[in-house]
Amino acid sequence: MPLNESAEVSVKHSDRMRRVGQKNTAPEVAVRRLLYTLGYRFRLNVAYLPGRPDIVLTAKKTAIFVHGCLWHRHFRCARATMPKVNVQFWQEKFSRTKQRDDAAIRQLESAGWKTIVIWECEATTEGELTTRLLREIPE
Ligand SMILES: [Zn+2]
C-alpha cells in the first residue's frame, strides 16, 4: 500500500497499516513456529493458489491464512477499528479486501482444499492455537 494512503489516519492506525502486506508478521511467525513444532511441513505465500495463502500444508491439502484483524475486518474484534478520517475510503477498501478473502476461500474449498483462518489476536495464545490446529488440520 502506498504510504500516502495511510498518511491521514491516526498514528495508531497508520502504524498498524504500515505492516499490511508485509511478510513475516509476528502472528505469521508464531503460527509457523507452532506448526513446525507440531511436526507439520509447509510452504509459504503460495502464489498459484487463490488468495495466496500465507501457509500451505500441501500434504494435508490445507491452506492457512493469518489475517490482521484491522485490515481483514475481524468481526467483533477490538482491533478491527475504523479510521476516524476518510471513513468512506476505508470502508470501501476494507469491503474489497473482505470480498477478495471470501472469494479466495470459496475457490479453495470448491477445489477441495481445507482452509483455516487464524486472526492475529488468536495467534497470541499458544495453547488454544495448538488445540485448534490439531483439531482442524486433517489427519
Ligand atoms: Zn481479532
Short mmCIF file of N, CA, C and O and ligand atoms in Angstrom, two decimals:
data_model
loop_
_atom_site.label_atom_id
_atom_site.label_comp_id
_atom_site.label_asym_id
_atom_site.label_seq_id
_atom_site.Cartn_x
_atom_site.Cartn_y
_atom_site.Cartn_z
N MET A 1 0.84 -1.20 0.00
CA MET A 1 0.00 0.00 0.00
C MET A 1 0.88 1.24 0.00
O MET A 1 1.79 1.35 0.82
N PRO A 2 0.60 2.16 -0.90
CA PRO A 2 1.42 3.39 -0.90
C PRO A 2 1.27 4.12 0.42
O PRO A 2 0.19 4.13 1.01
N LEU A 3 2.33 4.74 0.87
CA LEU A 3 2.31 5.41 2.16
C LEU A 3 1.29 6.55 2.21
O LEU A 3 0.69 6.80 3.24
N ASN A 4 1.07 7.23 1.09
CA ASN A 4 0.17 8.39 1.12
C ASN A 4 -1.26 8.00 1.47
O ASN A 4 -2.01 8.80 1.98
N GLU A 5 -1.63 6.72 1.25
CA GLU A 5 -2.98 6.29 1.60
C GLU A 5 -3.19 6.25 3.11
O GLU A 5 -4.30 6.34 3.57
N SER A 6 -2.13 6.09 3.84
CA SER A 6 -2.28 6.00 5.30
C SER A 6 -1.87 7.30 5.99
O SER A 6 -1.93 7.41 7.20
N ALA A 7 -1.51 8.28 5.20
CA ALA A 7 -0.95 9.50 5.78
C ALA A 7 -1.93 10.23 6.69
O ALA A 7 -1.52 10.85 7.66
N GLU A 8 -3.21 10.12 6.39
CA GLU A 8 -4.17 10.93 7.14
C GLU A 8 -4.83 10.18 8.30
O GLU A 8 -5.59 10.76 9.04
N VAL A 9 -4.60 8.91 8.42
CA VAL A 9 -5.22 8.20 9.54
C VAL A 9 -4.42 8.45 10.82
O VAL A 9 -3.31 8.96 10.78
N SER A 10 -5.01 8.11 11.93
CA SER A 10 -4.35 8.38 13.20
C SER A 10 -3.04 7.61 13.28
O SER A 10 -2.82 6.64 12.56
N VAL A 11 -2.20 8.03 14.18
CA VAL A 11 -0.88 7.41 14.32
C VAL A 11 -1.02 5.92 14.61
O VAL A 11 -0.33 5.10 14.03
N LYS A 12 -1.95 5.58 15.50
CA LYS A 12 -2.14 4.19 15.86
C LYS A 12 -2.49 3.34 14.64
O LYS A 12 -1.94 2.29 14.41
N HIS A 13 -3.44 3.86 13.85
CA HIS A 13 -3.82 3.12 12.65
C HIS A 13 -2.71 3.03 11.65
O HIS A 13 -2.45 1.99 11.10
N SER A 14 -2.06 4.15 11.39
CA SER A 14 -1.06 4.13 10.33
C SER A 14 0.08 3.20 10.72
O SER A 14 0.68 2.55 9.89
N ASP A 15 0.35 3.12 12.02
CA ASP A 15 1.38 2.21 12.50
C ASP A 15 1.06 0.77 12.14
O ASP A 15 1.90 0.03 11.68
N ARG A 16 -0.20 0.41 12.36
CA ARG A 16 -0.59 -0.96 12.04
C ARG A 16 -0.73 -1.17 10.55
O ARG A 16 -0.44 -2.23 10.03
N MET A 17 -1.20 -0.15 9.84
CA MET A 17 -1.41 -0.32 8.41
C MET A 17 -0.10 -0.41 7.65
O MET A 17 -0.05 -0.98 6.58
N ARG A 18 0.92 0.17 8.21
CA ARG A 18 2.22 0.08 7.56
C ARG A 18 2.65 -1.38 7.44
O ARG A 18 3.42 -1.74 6.57
N ARG A 19 2.16 -2.21 8.35
CA ARG A 19 2.57 -3.61 8.34
C ARG A 19 1.74 -4.45 7.37
O ARG A 19 2.05 -5.59 7.13
N VAL A 20 0.68 -3.85 6.80
CA VAL A 20 -0.17 -4.59 5.89
C VAL A 20 0.64 -5.06 4.68
O VAL A 20 1.38 -4.30 4.10
N GLY A 21 0.46 -6.31 4.35
CA GLY A 21 1.13 -6.83 3.17
C GLY A 21 2.56 -7.26 3.41
O GLY A 21 3.19 -7.82 2.53
N GLN A 22 3.04 -7.01 4.62
CA GLN A 22 4.41 -7.43 4.91
C GLN A 22 4.47 -8.93 5.12
O GLN A 22 3.56 -9.54 5.62
N LYS A 23 5.60 -9.49 4.77
CA LYS A 23 5.85 -10.89 5.05
C LYS A 23 6.39 -10.99 6.47
O LYS A 23 6.90 -10.03 7.03
N ASN A 24 6.27 -12.19 7.02
CA ASN A 24 6.86 -12.47 8.32
C ASN A 24 6.36 -11.56 9.43
O ASN A 24 7.12 -11.06 10.23
N THR A 25 5.04 -11.33 9.46
CA THR A 25 4.50 -10.60 10.59
C THR A 25 4.60 -11.49 11.82
O THR A 25 4.70 -12.71 11.71
N ALA A 26 4.56 -10.88 13.00
CA ALA A 26 4.70 -11.65 14.24
C ALA A 26 3.68 -12.79 14.35
O ALA A 26 4.06 -13.91 14.70
N PRO A 27 2.38 -12.55 14.04
CA PRO A 27 1.43 -13.67 14.13
C PRO A 27 1.77 -14.81 13.16
O PRO A 27 1.67 -15.97 13.52
N GLU A 28 2.21 -14.45 11.95
CA GLU A 28 2.59 -15.49 10.98
C GLU A 28 3.74 -16.33 11.50
O GLU A 28 3.74 -17.56 11.40
N VAL A 29 4.73 -15.65 12.04
CA VAL A 29 5.91 -16.35 12.56
C VAL A 29 5.50 -17.28 13.71
O VAL A 29 5.94 -18.42 13.79
N ALA A 30 4.60 -16.79 14.57
CA ALA A 30 4.15 -17.60 15.71
C ALA A 30 3.44 -18.86 15.23
O ALA A 30 3.68 -19.96 15.74
N VAL A 31 2.57 -18.71 14.22
CA VAL A 31 1.83 -19.87 13.71
C VAL A 31 2.78 -20.85 13.03
O VAL A 31 2.69 -22.06 13.23
N ARG A 32 3.71 -20.32 12.26
CA ARG A 32 4.69 -21.19 11.58
C ARG A 32 5.52 -21.97 12.57
O ARG A 32 5.75 -23.18 12.40
N ARG A 33 5.98 -21.29 13.61
CA ARG A 33 6.82 -21.94 14.61
C ARG A 33 6.04 -23.08 15.29
O ARG A 33 6.56 -24.18 15.50
N LEU A 34 4.79 -22.79 15.58
CA LEU A 34 3.94 -23.78 16.23
C LEU A 34 3.71 -24.98 15.32
O LEU A 34 3.84 -26.13 15.76
N LEU A 35 3.40 -24.72 14.06
CA LEU A 35 3.18 -25.81 13.11
C LEU A 35 4.43 -26.68 13.00
O LEU A 35 4.35 -27.91 12.96
N TYR A 36 5.56 -26.03 12.96
CA TYR A 36 6.83 -26.76 12.83
C TYR A 36 7.04 -27.64 14.06
O TYR A 36 7.39 -28.82 13.94
N THR A 37 6.80 -27.08 15.23
CA THR A 37 6.92 -27.83 16.49
C THR A 37 5.99 -29.04 16.50
O THR A 37 6.33 -30.10 17.01
N LEU A 38 4.79 -28.85 15.91
CA LEU A 38 3.81 -29.94 15.88
C LEU A 38 4.14 -30.98 14.81
O LEU A 38 3.45 -31.97 14.67
N GLY A 39 5.20 -30.71 14.04
CA GLY A 39 5.66 -31.70 13.07
C GLY A 39 5.13 -31.52 11.66
O GLY A 39 5.34 -32.38 10.80
N TYR A 40 4.44 -30.41 11.40
CA TYR A 40 3.93 -30.18 10.05
C TYR A 40 5.01 -29.55 9.18
O TYR A 40 5.83 -28.79 9.65
N ARG A 41 4.96 -29.87 7.91
CA ARG A 41 5.84 -29.23 6.94
C ARG A 41 4.97 -28.44 5.97
O ARG A 41 3.89 -28.88 5.61
N PHE A 42 5.48 -27.28 5.55
CA PHE A 42 4.60 -26.37 4.82
C PHE A 42 5.39 -25.45 3.89
O PHE A 42 6.61 -25.36 3.98
N ARG A 43 4.63 -24.83 2.99
CA ARG A 43 5.18 -23.80 2.10
C ARG A 43 4.57 -22.45 2.47
O ARG A 43 3.49 -22.41 3.04
N LEU A 44 5.25 -21.39 2.08
CA LEU A 44 4.79 -20.05 2.44
C LEU A 44 4.36 -19.25 1.22
O LEU A 44 4.93 -19.40 0.14
N ASN A 45 3.32 -18.42 1.40
CA ASN A 45 2.89 -17.47 0.36
C ASN A 45 2.79 -18.14 -1.01
O ASN A 45 3.47 -17.76 -1.96
N VAL A 46 1.93 -19.14 -1.07
CA VAL A 46 1.83 -19.93 -2.30
C VAL A 46 1.03 -19.16 -3.36
O VAL A 46 -0.19 -19.04 -3.28
N ALA A 47 1.74 -18.64 -4.34
CA ALA A 47 1.15 -17.69 -5.29
C ALA A 47 0.19 -18.34 -6.27
O ALA A 47 -0.68 -17.67 -6.80
N TYR A 48 0.32 -19.65 -6.51
CA TYR A 48 -0.55 -20.28 -7.51
C TYR A 48 -1.93 -20.63 -6.94
O TYR A 48 -2.81 -21.06 -7.67
N LEU A 49 -2.13 -20.46 -5.65
CA LEU A 49 -3.44 -20.75 -5.06
C LEU A 49 -4.22 -19.44 -4.86
O LEU A 49 -3.62 -18.39 -4.62
N PRO A 50 -5.57 -19.51 -4.96
CA PRO A 50 -6.38 -18.30 -4.75
C PRO A 50 -6.07 -17.65 -3.41
O PRO A 50 -5.97 -18.34 -2.39
N GLY A 51 -5.93 -16.34 -3.42
CA GLY A 51 -5.69 -15.59 -2.19
C GLY A 51 -4.27 -15.66 -1.67
O GLY A 51 -3.97 -15.11 -0.62
N ARG A 52 -3.40 -16.37 -2.40
CA ARG A 52 -2.00 -16.51 -1.99
C ARG A 52 -1.89 -16.82 -0.48
O ARG A 52 -1.46 -15.98 0.33
N PRO A 53 -2.32 -18.03 -0.09
CA PRO A 53 -2.35 -18.36 1.35
C PRO A 53 -0.98 -18.18 2.00
O PRO A 53 0.05 -18.45 1.38
N ASP A 54 -0.99 -17.74 3.25
CA ASP A 54 0.26 -17.49 3.98
C ASP A 54 1.04 -18.78 4.22
O ASP A 54 2.25 -18.80 4.12
N ILE A 55 0.30 -19.83 4.56
CA ILE A 55 0.94 -21.11 4.88
C ILE A 55 0.15 -22.22 4.20
O ILE A 55 -1.08 -22.27 4.31
N VAL A 56 0.84 -23.10 3.48
CA VAL A 56 0.16 -24.19 2.80
C VAL A 56 0.78 -25.53 3.20
O VAL A 56 1.98 -25.72 3.08
N LEU A 57 -0.07 -26.41 3.74
CA LEU A 57 0.36 -27.76 4.08
C LEU A 57 -0.06 -28.65 2.92
O LEU A 57 -1.17 -29.18 2.89
N THR A 58 0.82 -28.77 1.95
CA THR A 58 0.49 -29.46 0.70
C THR A 58 0.01 -30.89 0.99
O THR A 58 -1.00 -31.33 0.44
N ALA A 59 0.72 -31.58 1.86
CA ALA A 59 0.38 -32.98 2.14
C ALA A 59 -1.01 -33.13 2.75
O ALA A 59 -1.65 -34.16 2.60
N LYS A 60 -1.48 -32.10 3.42
CA LYS A 60 -2.79 -32.14 4.07
C LYS A 60 -3.83 -31.39 3.26
O LYS A 60 -4.97 -31.20 3.71
N LYS A 61 -3.44 -30.90 2.09
CA LYS A 61 -4.30 -30.06 1.25
C LYS A 61 -5.02 -29.00 2.10
O LYS A 61 -6.25 -28.85 2.04
N THR A 62 -4.22 -28.30 2.90
CA THR A 62 -4.76 -27.29 3.82
C THR A 62 -4.06 -25.96 3.60
O THR A 62 -2.83 -25.90 3.52
N ALA A 63 -4.88 -24.91 3.46
CA ALA A 63 -4.34 -23.56 3.28
C ALA A 63 -4.68 -22.72 4.51
O ALA A 63 -5.83 -22.70 4.95
N ILE A 64 -3.67 -22.08 5.07
CA ILE A 64 -3.88 -21.28 6.28
C ILE A 64 -3.63 -19.81 5.96
O ILE A 64 -2.61 -19.46 5.37
N PHE A 65 -4.58 -18.99 6.36
CA PHE A 65 -4.42 -17.54 6.25
C PHE A 65 -4.24 -16.98 7.65
O PHE A 65 -5.02 -17.29 8.54
N VAL A 66 -3.21 -16.19 7.83
CA VAL A 66 -3.03 -15.49 9.10
C VAL A 66 -3.39 -14.04 8.83
O VAL A 66 -2.66 -13.32 8.13
N HIS A 67 -4.55 -13.65 9.32
CA HIS A 67 -5.11 -12.34 8.95
C HIS A 67 -4.90 -11.30 10.05
O HIS A 67 -5.15 -11.58 11.22
N GLY A 68 -4.52 -10.12 9.64
CA GLY A 68 -4.51 -8.97 10.55
C GLY A 68 -5.96 -8.57 10.81
O GLY A 68 -6.76 -8.47 9.88
N CYS A 69 -6.30 -8.35 12.09
CA CYS A 69 -7.70 -8.08 12.46
C CYS A 69 -8.21 -6.77 11.88
O CYS A 69 -9.37 -6.67 11.49
N LEU A 70 -7.37 -5.76 11.83
CA LEU A 70 -7.78 -4.46 11.32
C LEU A 70 -8.06 -4.53 9.82
O LEU A 70 -9.15 -4.22 9.35
N TRP A 71 -7.08 -4.98 9.10
CA TRP A 71 -7.16 -4.95 7.65
C TRP A 71 -8.20 -5.92 7.09
O TRP A 71 -8.93 -5.60 6.16
N HIS A 72 -8.28 -7.09 7.68
CA HIS A 72 -9.20 -8.12 7.16
C HIS A 72 -10.53 -8.13 7.90
O HIS A 72 -11.36 -9.00 7.68
N ARG A 73 -10.73 -7.16 8.81
CA ARG A 73 -12.01 -6.92 9.48
C ARG A 73 -12.48 -8.12 10.29
O ARG A 73 -13.53 -8.72 10.00
N HIS A 74 -11.74 -8.44 11.33
CA HIS A 74 -12.16 -9.49 12.25
C HIS A 74 -13.44 -9.06 12.96
O HIS A 74 -13.44 -8.08 13.70
N PHE A 75 -14.51 -9.82 12.72
CA PHE A 75 -15.84 -9.47 13.22
C PHE A 75 -15.84 -9.36 14.75
O PHE A 75 -15.40 -10.27 15.45
N ARG A 76 -16.35 -8.28 15.26
CA ARG A 76 -16.46 -8.01 16.70
C ARG A 76 -15.14 -7.99 17.44
O ARG A 76 -15.08 -8.19 18.66
N CYS A 77 -14.05 -7.80 16.72
CA CYS A 77 -12.74 -7.75 17.37
C CYS A 77 -12.39 -6.29 17.68
O CYS A 77 -12.61 -5.40 16.85
N ALA A 78 -11.85 -6.07 18.85
CA ALA A 78 -11.48 -4.71 19.27
C ALA A 78 -10.40 -4.12 18.37
O ALA A 78 -10.25 -2.90 18.30
N ARG A 79 -9.65 -4.97 17.69
CA ARG A 79 -8.59 -4.46 16.82
C ARG A 79 -9.12 -4.00 15.46
O ARG A 79 -8.41 -3.32 14.72
N ALA A 80 -10.35 -4.37 15.13
CA ALA A 80 -10.90 -4.02 13.81
C ALA A 80 -11.61 -2.67 13.89
O ALA A 80 -12.79 -2.54 13.57
N THR A 81 -10.88 -1.66 14.32
CA THR A 81 -11.45 -0.33 14.46
C THR A 81 -11.55 0.34 13.09
O THR A 81 -10.95 -0.12 12.12
N MET A 82 -12.34 1.42 13.03
CA MET A 82 -12.47 2.16 11.78
C MET A 82 -11.70 3.48 11.91
O MET A 82 -11.87 4.19 12.89
N PRO A 83 -10.86 3.79 10.93
CA PRO A 83 -10.16 5.08 10.99
C PRO A 83 -11.16 6.23 11.10
O PRO A 83 -12.28 6.12 10.61
N LYS A 84 -10.76 7.29 11.74
CA LYS A 84 -11.69 8.38 12.00
C LYS A 84 -11.79 9.38 10.86
O LYS A 84 -12.72 10.17 10.80
N VAL A 85 -10.82 9.36 9.97
CA VAL A 85 -10.92 10.22 8.79
C VAL A 85 -10.95 9.34 7.54
O VAL A 85 -10.54 8.18 7.60
N ASN A 86 -11.46 9.92 6.45
CA ASN A 86 -11.58 9.18 5.19
C ASN A 86 -12.38 7.89 5.37
O ASN A 86 -12.04 6.85 4.82
N VAL A 87 -13.44 7.99 6.16
CA VAL A 87 -14.19 6.79 6.54
C VAL A 87 -14.69 6.02 5.32
O VAL A 87 -14.55 4.80 5.23
N GLN A 88 -15.24 6.77 4.35
CA GLN A 88 -15.79 6.07 3.18
C GLN A 88 -14.70 5.34 2.40
O GLN A 88 -14.88 4.21 1.96
N PHE A 89 -13.57 6.01 2.26
CA PHE A 89 -12.43 5.41 1.58
C PHE A 89 -12.05 4.08 2.22
O PHE A 89 -11.89 3.05 1.56
N TRP A 90 -11.93 4.11 3.54
CA TRP A 90 -11.52 2.89 4.24
C TRP A 90 -12.60 1.82 4.21
O TRP A 90 -12.30 0.63 4.06
N GLN A 91 -13.87 2.25 4.32
CA GLN A 91 -14.95 1.26 4.26
C GLN A 91 -14.92 0.52 2.94
O GLN A 91 -15.05 -0.71 2.89
N GLU A 92 -14.71 1.27 1.85
CA GLU A 92 -14.68 0.64 0.54
C GLU A 92 -13.48 -0.29 0.40
O GLU A 92 -13.57 -1.39 -0.13
N LYS A 93 -12.36 0.20 0.90
CA LYS A 93 -11.13 -0.60 0.81
C LYS A 93 -11.26 -1.89 1.63
O LYS A 93 -10.92 -2.97 1.16
N PHE A 94 -11.78 -1.76 2.84
CA PHE A 94 -11.97 -2.93 3.70
C PHE A 94 -12.96 -3.90 3.07
O PHE A 94 -12.79 -5.11 3.13
N SER A 95 -14.00 -3.34 2.47
CA SER A 95 -15.02 -4.18 1.86
C SER A 95 -14.46 -4.97 0.68
O SER A 95 -14.77 -6.15 0.50
N ARG A 96 -13.58 -4.34 -0.10
CA ARG A 96 -12.93 -5.08 -1.20
C ARG A 96 -12.03 -6.19 -0.67
O ARG A 96 -11.99 -7.29 -1.22
N THR A 97 -11.30 -5.89 0.40
CA THR A 97 -10.43 -6.90 1.00
C THR A 97 -11.25 -8.10 1.46
O THR A 97 -10.91 -9.25 1.20
N LYS A 98 -12.38 -7.80 2.12
CA LYS A 98 -13.26 -8.86 2.62
C LYS A 98 -13.80 -9.71 1.47
O LYS A 98 -13.83 -10.94 1.54
N GLN A 99 -14.21 -9.03 0.39
CA GLN A 99 -14.73 -9.77 -0.77
C GLN A 99 -13.66 -10.67 -1.38
O GLN A 99 -13.92 -11.81 -1.76
N ARG A 100 -12.44 -10.14 -1.47
CA ARG A 100 -11.33 -10.93 -2.00
C ARG A 100 -11.05 -12.15 -1.12
O ARG A 100 -10.85 -13.25 -1.61
N ASP A 101 -11.05 -11.92 0.20
CA ASP A 101 -10.80 -13.01 1.14
C ASP A 101 -11.87 -14.10 1.00
O ASP A 101 -11.55 -15.29 0.94
N ASP A 102 -13.13 -13.67 0.96
CA ASP A 102 -14.23 -14.62 0.86
C ASP A 102 -14.15 -15.41 -0.44
O ASP A 102 -14.37 -16.62 -0.45
N ALA A 103 -13.84 -14.71 -1.54
CA ALA A 103 -13.76 -15.37 -2.84
C ALA A 103 -12.63 -16.41 -2.85
O ALA A 103 -12.80 -17.52 -3.36
N ALA A 104 -11.50 -16.06 -2.26
CA ALA A 104 -10.36 -16.98 -2.23
C ALA A 104 -10.74 -18.25 -1.47
O ALA A 104 -10.43 -19.37 -1.90
N ILE A 105 -11.42 -18.09 -0.34
CA ILE A 105 -11.80 -19.25 0.47
C ILE A 105 -12.81 -20.12 -0.28
O ILE A 105 -12.68 -21.34 -0.32
N ARG A 106 -13.77 -19.47 -0.94
CA ARG A 106 -14.74 -20.24 -1.74
C ARG A 106 -14.05 -21.04 -2.83
O ARG A 106 -14.34 -22.22 -3.03
N GLN A 107 -13.12 -20.38 -3.53
CA GLN A 107 -12.41 -21.07 -4.63
C GLN A 107 -11.58 -22.24 -4.10
O GLN A 107 -11.56 -23.31 -4.70
N LEU A 108 -10.89 -22.01 -3.02
CA LEU A 108 -10.06 -23.08 -2.44
C LEU A 108 -10.93 -24.26 -2.01
O LEU A 108 -10.63 -25.42 -2.31
N GLU A 109 -12.01 -23.94 -1.30
CA GLU A 109 -12.86 -25.01 -0.78
C GLU A 109 -13.55 -25.77 -1.90
O GLU A 109 -13.70 -26.99 -1.82
N SER A 110 -13.94 -25.06 -2.97
CA SER A 110 -14.59 -25.79 -4.06
C SER A 110 -13.58 -26.63 -4.83
O SER A 110 -13.95 -27.56 -5.53
N ALA A 111 -12.28 -26.35 -4.66
CA ALA A 111 -11.25 -27.18 -5.27
C ALA A 111 -10.77 -28.26 -4.29
O ALA A 111 -9.77 -28.93 -4.53
N GLY A 112 -11.49 -28.40 -3.18
CA GLY A 112 -11.19 -29.49 -2.26
C GLY A 112 -10.16 -29.17 -1.18
O GLY A 112 -9.68 -30.07 -0.50
N TRP A 113 -9.84 -27.89 -1.04
CA TRP A 113 -8.87 -27.51 -0.01
C TRP A 113 -9.57 -27.25 1.32
O TRP A 113 -10.67 -26.69 1.34
N LYS A 114 -8.91 -27.62 2.38
CA LYS A 114 -9.34 -27.22 3.72
C LYS A 114 -8.73 -25.84 3.96
O LYS A 114 -7.54 -25.63 3.68
N THR A 115 -9.54 -24.89 4.44
CA THR A 115 -8.99 -23.57 4.72
C THR A 115 -9.14 -23.26 6.21
O THR A 115 -10.12 -23.63 6.85
N ILE A 116 -8.13 -22.60 6.74
CA ILE A 116 -8.15 -22.20 8.15
C ILE A 116 -7.74 -20.73 8.20
O ILE A 116 -6.71 -20.35 7.63
N VAL A 117 -8.57 -19.91 8.84
CA VAL A 117 -8.22 -18.50 9.03
C VAL A 117 -7.84 -18.30 10.49
O VAL A 117 -8.63 -18.60 11.39
N ILE A 118 -6.63 -17.83 10.71
CA ILE A 118 -6.20 -17.52 12.07
C ILE A 118 -6.04 -16.01 12.16
O ILE A 118 -5.29 -15.41 11.38
N TRP A 119 -6.77 -15.41 13.07
CA TRP A 119 -6.69 -13.96 13.27
C TRP A 119 -5.49 -13.63 14.14
O TRP A 119 -5.13 -14.41 15.02
N GLU A 120 -4.93 -12.47 13.90
CA GLU A 120 -3.72 -12.10 14.66
C GLU A 120 -3.95 -12.13 16.17
O GLU A 120 -3.07 -12.50 16.93
N CYS A 121 -5.18 -11.78 16.60
CA CYS A 121 -5.45 -11.77 18.04
C CYS A 121 -5.53 -13.18 18.61
O CYS A 121 -5.45 -13.37 19.82
N GLU A 122 -5.70 -14.17 17.73
CA GLU A 122 -5.76 -15.57 18.18
C GLU A 122 -4.38 -16.21 18.20
O GLU A 122 -4.22 -17.31 18.73
N ALA A 123 -3.43 -15.54 17.57
CA ALA A 123 -2.08 -16.13 17.44
C ALA A 123 -1.23 -15.86 18.67
O ALA A 123 -0.05 -16.16 18.70
N THR A 124 -1.84 -15.28 19.71
CA THR A 124 -1.07 -14.94 20.89
C THR A 124 -1.19 -16.00 21.99
O THR A 124 -0.38 -16.05 22.90
N THR A 125 -2.23 -16.82 21.90
CA THR A 125 -2.43 -17.84 22.92
C THR A 125 -2.06 -19.21 22.36
O THR A 125 -2.84 -19.83 21.65
N GLU A 126 -0.87 -19.65 22.70
CA GLU A 126 -0.30 -20.84 22.09
C GLU A 126 -1.12 -22.10 22.36
O GLU A 126 -1.31 -22.92 21.47
N GLY A 127 -1.60 -22.22 23.59
CA GLY A 127 -2.35 -23.43 23.95
C GLY A 127 -3.60 -23.60 23.11
O GLY A 127 -3.84 -24.66 22.52
N GLU A 128 -4.39 -22.53 23.02
CA GLU A 128 -5.63 -22.59 22.23
C GLU A 128 -5.35 -22.81 20.76
O GLU A 128 -6.05 -23.55 20.08
N LEU A 129 -4.31 -22.15 20.29
CA LEU A 129 -3.96 -22.27 18.89
C LEU A 129 -3.53 -23.70 18.55
O LEU A 129 -3.91 -24.26 17.53
N THR A 130 -2.76 -24.31 19.44
CA THR A 130 -2.33 -25.69 19.25
C THR A 130 -3.54 -26.62 19.15
O THR A 130 -3.65 -27.42 18.22
N THR A 131 -4.45 -26.47 20.10
CA THR A 131 -5.66 -27.30 20.11
C THR A 131 -6.43 -27.16 18.80
O THR A 131 -6.85 -28.14 18.19
N ARG A 132 -6.56 -25.92 18.38
CA ARG A 132 -7.34 -25.65 17.17
C ARG A 132 -6.67 -26.23 15.92
O ARG A 132 -7.33 -26.83 15.08
N LEU A 133 -5.37 -26.03 15.80
CA LEU A 133 -4.66 -26.53 14.62
C LEU A 133 -4.76 -28.06 14.57
O LEU A 133 -5.03 -28.64 13.52
N LEU A 134 -4.55 -28.70 15.70
CA LEU A 134 -4.61 -30.17 15.73
C LEU A 134 -6.01 -30.66 15.38
O LEU A 134 -6.18 -31.69 14.75
N ARG A 135 -7.02 -29.89 15.79
CA ARG A 135 -8.40 -30.28 15.51
C ARG A 135 -8.76 -30.04 14.05
O ARG A 135 -9.46 -30.84 13.43
N GLU A 136 -8.27 -28.92 13.49
CA GLU A 136 -8.74 -28.54 12.15
C GLU A 136 -7.92 -29.09 10.99
O GLU A 136 -8.44 -29.26 9.90
N ILE A 137 -6.65 -29.32 11.22
CA ILE A 137 -5.83 -29.87 10.13
C ILE A 137 -6.20 -31.35 9.96
O ILE A 137 -6.18 -32.10 10.93
N PRO A 138 -6.54 -31.75 8.73
CA PRO A 138 -6.94 -33.15 8.52
C PRO A 138 -5.80 -34.11 8.89
O PRO A 138 -4.64 -33.76 8.78
N GLU A 139 -6.19 -35.31 9.31
CA GLU A 139 -5.21 -36.36 9.68
C GLU A 139 -4.30 -36.67 8.51
O GLU A 139 -4.72 -36.76 7.40
ZN ZN B 1 -9.07 -10.10 16.12
#
